[in-house]
Coordinates of C-alpha atoms in Angstrom, one line a residue:
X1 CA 30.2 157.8 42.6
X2 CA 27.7 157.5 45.7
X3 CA 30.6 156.6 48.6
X4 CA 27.6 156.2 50.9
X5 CA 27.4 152.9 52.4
X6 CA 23.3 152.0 52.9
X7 CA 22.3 150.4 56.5
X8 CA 19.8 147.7 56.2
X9 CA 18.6 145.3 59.5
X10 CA 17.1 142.3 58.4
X11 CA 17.0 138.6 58.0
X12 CA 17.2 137.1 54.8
X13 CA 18.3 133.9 52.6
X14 CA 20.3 133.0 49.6
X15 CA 17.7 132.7 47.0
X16 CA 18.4 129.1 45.3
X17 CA 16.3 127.3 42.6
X18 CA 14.8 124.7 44.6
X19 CA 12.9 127.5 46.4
X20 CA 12.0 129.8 43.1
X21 CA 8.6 128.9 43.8
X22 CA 7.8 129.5 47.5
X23 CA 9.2 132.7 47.1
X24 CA 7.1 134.1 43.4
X25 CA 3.6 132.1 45.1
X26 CA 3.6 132.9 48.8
X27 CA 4.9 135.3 51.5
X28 CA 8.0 133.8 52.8
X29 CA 9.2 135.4 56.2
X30 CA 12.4 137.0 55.2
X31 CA 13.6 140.3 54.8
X32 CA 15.7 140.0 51.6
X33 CA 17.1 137.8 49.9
X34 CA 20.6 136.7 47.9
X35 CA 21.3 135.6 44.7
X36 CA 24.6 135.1 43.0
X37 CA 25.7 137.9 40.7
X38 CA 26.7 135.6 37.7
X39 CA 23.8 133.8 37.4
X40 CA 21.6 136.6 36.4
X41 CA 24.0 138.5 33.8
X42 CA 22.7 137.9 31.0
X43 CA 20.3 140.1 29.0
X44 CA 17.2 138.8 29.2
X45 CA 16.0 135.0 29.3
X46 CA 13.7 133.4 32.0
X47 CA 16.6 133.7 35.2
X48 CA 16.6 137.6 34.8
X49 CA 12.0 137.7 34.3
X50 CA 12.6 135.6 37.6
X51 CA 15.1 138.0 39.6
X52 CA 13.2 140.8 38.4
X53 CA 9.5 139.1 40.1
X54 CA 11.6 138.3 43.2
X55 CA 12.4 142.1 43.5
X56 CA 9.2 142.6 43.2
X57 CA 8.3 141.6 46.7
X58 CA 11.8 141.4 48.2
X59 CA 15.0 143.7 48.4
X60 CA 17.8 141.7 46.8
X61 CA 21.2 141.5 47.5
X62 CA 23.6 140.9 44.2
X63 CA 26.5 138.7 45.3
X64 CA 29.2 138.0 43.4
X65 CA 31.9 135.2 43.1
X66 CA 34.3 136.0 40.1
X67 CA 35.3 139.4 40.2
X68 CA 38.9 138.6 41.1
X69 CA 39.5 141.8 43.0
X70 CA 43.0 140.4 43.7
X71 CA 44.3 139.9 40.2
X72 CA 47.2 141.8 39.1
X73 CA 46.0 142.2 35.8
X74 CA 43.1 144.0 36.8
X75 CA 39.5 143.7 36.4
X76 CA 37.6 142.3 33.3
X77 CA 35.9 145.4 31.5
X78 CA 32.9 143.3 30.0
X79 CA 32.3 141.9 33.5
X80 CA 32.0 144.9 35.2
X81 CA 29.8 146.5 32.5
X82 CA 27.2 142.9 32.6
X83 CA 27.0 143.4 36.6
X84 CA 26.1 147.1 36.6
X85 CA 23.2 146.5 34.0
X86 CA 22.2 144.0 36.2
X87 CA 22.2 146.5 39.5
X88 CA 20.9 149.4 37.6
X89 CA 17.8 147.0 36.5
X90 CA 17.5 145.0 39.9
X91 CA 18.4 148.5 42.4
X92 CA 20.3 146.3 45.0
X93 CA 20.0 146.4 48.7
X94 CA 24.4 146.0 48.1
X95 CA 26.4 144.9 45.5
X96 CA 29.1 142.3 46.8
X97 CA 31.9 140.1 46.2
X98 CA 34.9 138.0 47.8
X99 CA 38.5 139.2 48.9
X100 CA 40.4 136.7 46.6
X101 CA 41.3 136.1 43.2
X102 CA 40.0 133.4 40.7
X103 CA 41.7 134.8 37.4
X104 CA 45.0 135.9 35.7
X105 CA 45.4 136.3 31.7
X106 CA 43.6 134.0 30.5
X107 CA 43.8 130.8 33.7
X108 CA 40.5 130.7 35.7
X109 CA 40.6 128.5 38.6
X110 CA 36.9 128.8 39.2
X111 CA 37.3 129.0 42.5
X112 CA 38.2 131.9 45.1
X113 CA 42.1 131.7 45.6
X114 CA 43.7 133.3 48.5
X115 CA 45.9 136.9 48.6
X116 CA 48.9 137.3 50.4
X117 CA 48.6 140.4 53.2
X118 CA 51.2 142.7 51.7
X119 CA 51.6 146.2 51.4
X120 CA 51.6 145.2 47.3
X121 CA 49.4 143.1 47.2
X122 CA 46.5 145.5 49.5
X123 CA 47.7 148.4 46.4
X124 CA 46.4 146.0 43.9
X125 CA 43.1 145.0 45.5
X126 CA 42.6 148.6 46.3
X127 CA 43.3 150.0 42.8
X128 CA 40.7 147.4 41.6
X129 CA 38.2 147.9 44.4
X130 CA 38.2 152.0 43.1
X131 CA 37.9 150.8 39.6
X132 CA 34.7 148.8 40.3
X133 CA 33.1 151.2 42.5
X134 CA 33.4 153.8 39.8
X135 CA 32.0 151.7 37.2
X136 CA 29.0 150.8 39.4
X137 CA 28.3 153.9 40.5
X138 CA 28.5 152.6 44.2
X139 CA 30.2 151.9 47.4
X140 CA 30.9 148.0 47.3
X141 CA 31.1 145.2 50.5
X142 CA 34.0 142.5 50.4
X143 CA 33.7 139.1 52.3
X144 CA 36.4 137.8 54.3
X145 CA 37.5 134.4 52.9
X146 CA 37.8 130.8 54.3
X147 CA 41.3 130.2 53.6
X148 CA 43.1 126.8 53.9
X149 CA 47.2 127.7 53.4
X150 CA 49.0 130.8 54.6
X151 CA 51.9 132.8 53.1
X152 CA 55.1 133.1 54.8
X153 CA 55.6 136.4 54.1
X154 CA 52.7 138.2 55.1
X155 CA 52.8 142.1 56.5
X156 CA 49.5 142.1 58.5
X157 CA 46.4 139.7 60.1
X158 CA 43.7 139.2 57.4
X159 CA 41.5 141.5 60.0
X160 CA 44.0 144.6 59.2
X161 CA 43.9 144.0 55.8
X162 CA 40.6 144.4 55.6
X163 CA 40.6 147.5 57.9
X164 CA 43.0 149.0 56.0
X165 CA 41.2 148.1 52.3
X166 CA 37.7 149.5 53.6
X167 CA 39.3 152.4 54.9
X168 CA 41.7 153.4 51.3
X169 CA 38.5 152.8 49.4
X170 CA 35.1 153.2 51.2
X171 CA 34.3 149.7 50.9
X172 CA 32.1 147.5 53.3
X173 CA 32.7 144.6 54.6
X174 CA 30.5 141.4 54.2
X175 CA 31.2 139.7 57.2
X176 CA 31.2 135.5 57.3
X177 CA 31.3 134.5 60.6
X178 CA 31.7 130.8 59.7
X179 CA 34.6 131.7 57.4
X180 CA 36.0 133.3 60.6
X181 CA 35.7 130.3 62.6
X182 CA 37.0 127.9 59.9
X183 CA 40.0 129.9 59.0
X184 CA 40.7 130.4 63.2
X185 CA 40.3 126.5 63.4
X186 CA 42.7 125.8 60.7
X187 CA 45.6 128.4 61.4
X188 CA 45.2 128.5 65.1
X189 CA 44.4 132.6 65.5
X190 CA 41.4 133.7 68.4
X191 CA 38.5 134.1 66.1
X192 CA 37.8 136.6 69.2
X193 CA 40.7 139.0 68.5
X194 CA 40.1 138.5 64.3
X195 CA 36.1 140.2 65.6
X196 CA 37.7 142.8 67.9
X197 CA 40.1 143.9 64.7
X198 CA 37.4 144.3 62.3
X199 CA 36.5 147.7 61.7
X200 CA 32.5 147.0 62.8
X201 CA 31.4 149.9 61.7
X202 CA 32.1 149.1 57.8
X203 CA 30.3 145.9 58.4
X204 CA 27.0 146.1 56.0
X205 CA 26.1 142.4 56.0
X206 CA 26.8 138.8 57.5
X207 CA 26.7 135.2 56.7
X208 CA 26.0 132.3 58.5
X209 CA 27.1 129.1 57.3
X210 CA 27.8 125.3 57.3
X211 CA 31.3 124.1 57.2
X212 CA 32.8 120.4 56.7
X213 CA 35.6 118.4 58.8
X214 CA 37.8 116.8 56.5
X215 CA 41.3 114.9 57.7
X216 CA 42.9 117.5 58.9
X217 CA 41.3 121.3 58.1
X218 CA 37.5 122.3 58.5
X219 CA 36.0 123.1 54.8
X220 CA 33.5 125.9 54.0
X221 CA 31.0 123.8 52.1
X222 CA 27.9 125.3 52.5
X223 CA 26.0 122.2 52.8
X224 CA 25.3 121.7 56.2
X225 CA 23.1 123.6 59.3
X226 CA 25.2 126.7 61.0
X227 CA 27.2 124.8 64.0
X228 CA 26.9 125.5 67.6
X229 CA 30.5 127.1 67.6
X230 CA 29.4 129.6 64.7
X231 CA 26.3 130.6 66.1
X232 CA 28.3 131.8 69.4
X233 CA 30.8 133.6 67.5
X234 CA 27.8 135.0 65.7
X235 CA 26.6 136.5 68.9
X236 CA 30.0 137.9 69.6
X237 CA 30.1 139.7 66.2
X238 CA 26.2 141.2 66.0
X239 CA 27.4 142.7 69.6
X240 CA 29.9 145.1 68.3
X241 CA 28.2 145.4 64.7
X242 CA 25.1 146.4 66.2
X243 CA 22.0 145.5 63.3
X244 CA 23.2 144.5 59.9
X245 CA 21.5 142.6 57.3
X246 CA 22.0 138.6 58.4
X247 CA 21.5 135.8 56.3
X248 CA 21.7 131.7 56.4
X249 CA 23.9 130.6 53.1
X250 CA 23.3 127.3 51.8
X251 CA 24.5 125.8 48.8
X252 CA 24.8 121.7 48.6
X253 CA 22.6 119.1 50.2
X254 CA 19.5 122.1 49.8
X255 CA 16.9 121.2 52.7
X256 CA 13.1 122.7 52.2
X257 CA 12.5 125.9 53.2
X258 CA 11.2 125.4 56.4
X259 CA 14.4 124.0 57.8
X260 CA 16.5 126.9 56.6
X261 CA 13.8 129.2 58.0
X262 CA 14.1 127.7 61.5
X263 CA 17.8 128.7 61.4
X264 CA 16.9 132.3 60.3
X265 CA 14.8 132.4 63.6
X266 CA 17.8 131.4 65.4
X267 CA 19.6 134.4 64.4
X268 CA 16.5 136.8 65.1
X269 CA 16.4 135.6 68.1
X270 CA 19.9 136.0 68.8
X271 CA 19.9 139.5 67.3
X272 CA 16.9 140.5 69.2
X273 CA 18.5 139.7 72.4
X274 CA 21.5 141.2 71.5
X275 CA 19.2 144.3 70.6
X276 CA 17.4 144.7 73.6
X277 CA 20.9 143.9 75.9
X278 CA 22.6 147.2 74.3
X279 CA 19.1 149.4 75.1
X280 CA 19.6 148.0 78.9
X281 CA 22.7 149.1 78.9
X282 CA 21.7 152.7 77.7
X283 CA 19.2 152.7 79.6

């Protein structure tokens, strides 16, 4: 298994079926693009002809949202052989997924369920993190999760969890700096110190994001424009990351394309001045 993590410094979008078209039919002005793992593992059929035209003309990143990497029972073996046919065929720019848990036996919440930070629980996630990697052939990143409840009996911050799961297993880190600011919101931690605790250089990718306000907790819905908030914290993050591949997520309430380019030339703007502030400085 390649423990190698690739370096890649770009701007790119989630690739999502109202925009199929402006991407096969003219040059659209971003660097990569995003797609979510499960909808393209299948063998064959029209969503895999389009992936495969897509990669064409763009480096994809596969992204996935059910591998459970926190279930105690382990990972499903079909699943993990369906996603590497679909990263041997597509040659990803990464292959990633969330740190949570959607599945045990045979109950699927369909959804990305939270992991207590303990010592037992970090064994688990780390046993399964090996097992995919050695399926795939690949070093893996992991996202850092929105989370809405926390567990009484937790051993470490979320941020040294994830130091210490990147560095038991060679994994990166997908970095979502709006799940960062909606999990600080909601539990009260300095989104600051959660930054400063990351190891940065494991950091491969981030995302930018819309959240919600509902009565009493912020939501990571996806279906909004990146807030003022998020785009500072942004700043703060691509700082100590240095270039990494950064992308706008969007995934309800779909504008056209033009919009969601405009925010991706917020955040090339924000990383070239963040770029050319670090060459002052070595200067």
């Amino acid at each position: 298994m390649s423990t190698s993590l690739p370096t890649f410094a770009g701007y790119g979008l989630g690739l999502r079926r109202e925009h199929y078209r402006d991407f096969l039919d003219t040059r659209v002005r971003a660097d990569f693009v995003e797609v979510i793992s499960e909808n393209f593992m299948v063998e064959g059929g029209q969503p895999r002809h389009i992936l495969r035209r897509i990669r064409e003309r763009y480096p994809v990143v596969l992204h996935g949202v059910s591998m459970s990497i926190g279930s105690a029972d382990g990972l499903k073996t079909e699943y993990l052989r369906k996603l590497k046919s679909l990263a041997d065929e597509i040659e990803p720019l990464f292959v990633s997924d969330h740190l949570s848990w959607s599945r045990i036996d045979r109950f699927n919440s369909h959804d990305l369920l939270p992991v207590p930070y303990t010592e037992e629980a970090l064994d688990i996630v780390c046993a399964n993190i090996h097992r995919a990697q050695e399926v795939l052939g690949r070093a893996m990143l992991f996202e850092n999760p929105s989370s809405y409840i926390v567990f009484g009996d937790a051993a470490m911050t979320e941020w040294e969890f994830l130091d210490a799961m990147s560095k038991r297993t060679g994994c990166g880190l997908l970095l979502d700096v709006n799940n960062i600011f909606v999990s600080a919101t909601n539990h009260g931690f300095d989104a600051h110190a959660y930054l400063r605790g990351i190891p940065a250089d494991r950091v491969r990718q981030i995302h930018l994001a819309g959240h919600s306000a509902g009565s009493e907790l912020l939501i990571d819905t996806h279906d909004s424009p990146v807030s003022d908030e998020v785009w500072a914290l942004y700043a703060k993050a691509i700082a100590l990351t240095g270039p990494v591949a950064t992308m706008i997520e969007r995934d309800g309430n779909i504008p056209p394309l033009k919009d969601l380019l405009d925010e991706l030339a917020i955040a090339r703007s924000i990383g070239d001045i963040d770029a050319w502030a670090r060459k002052a400085m070595a200067a």
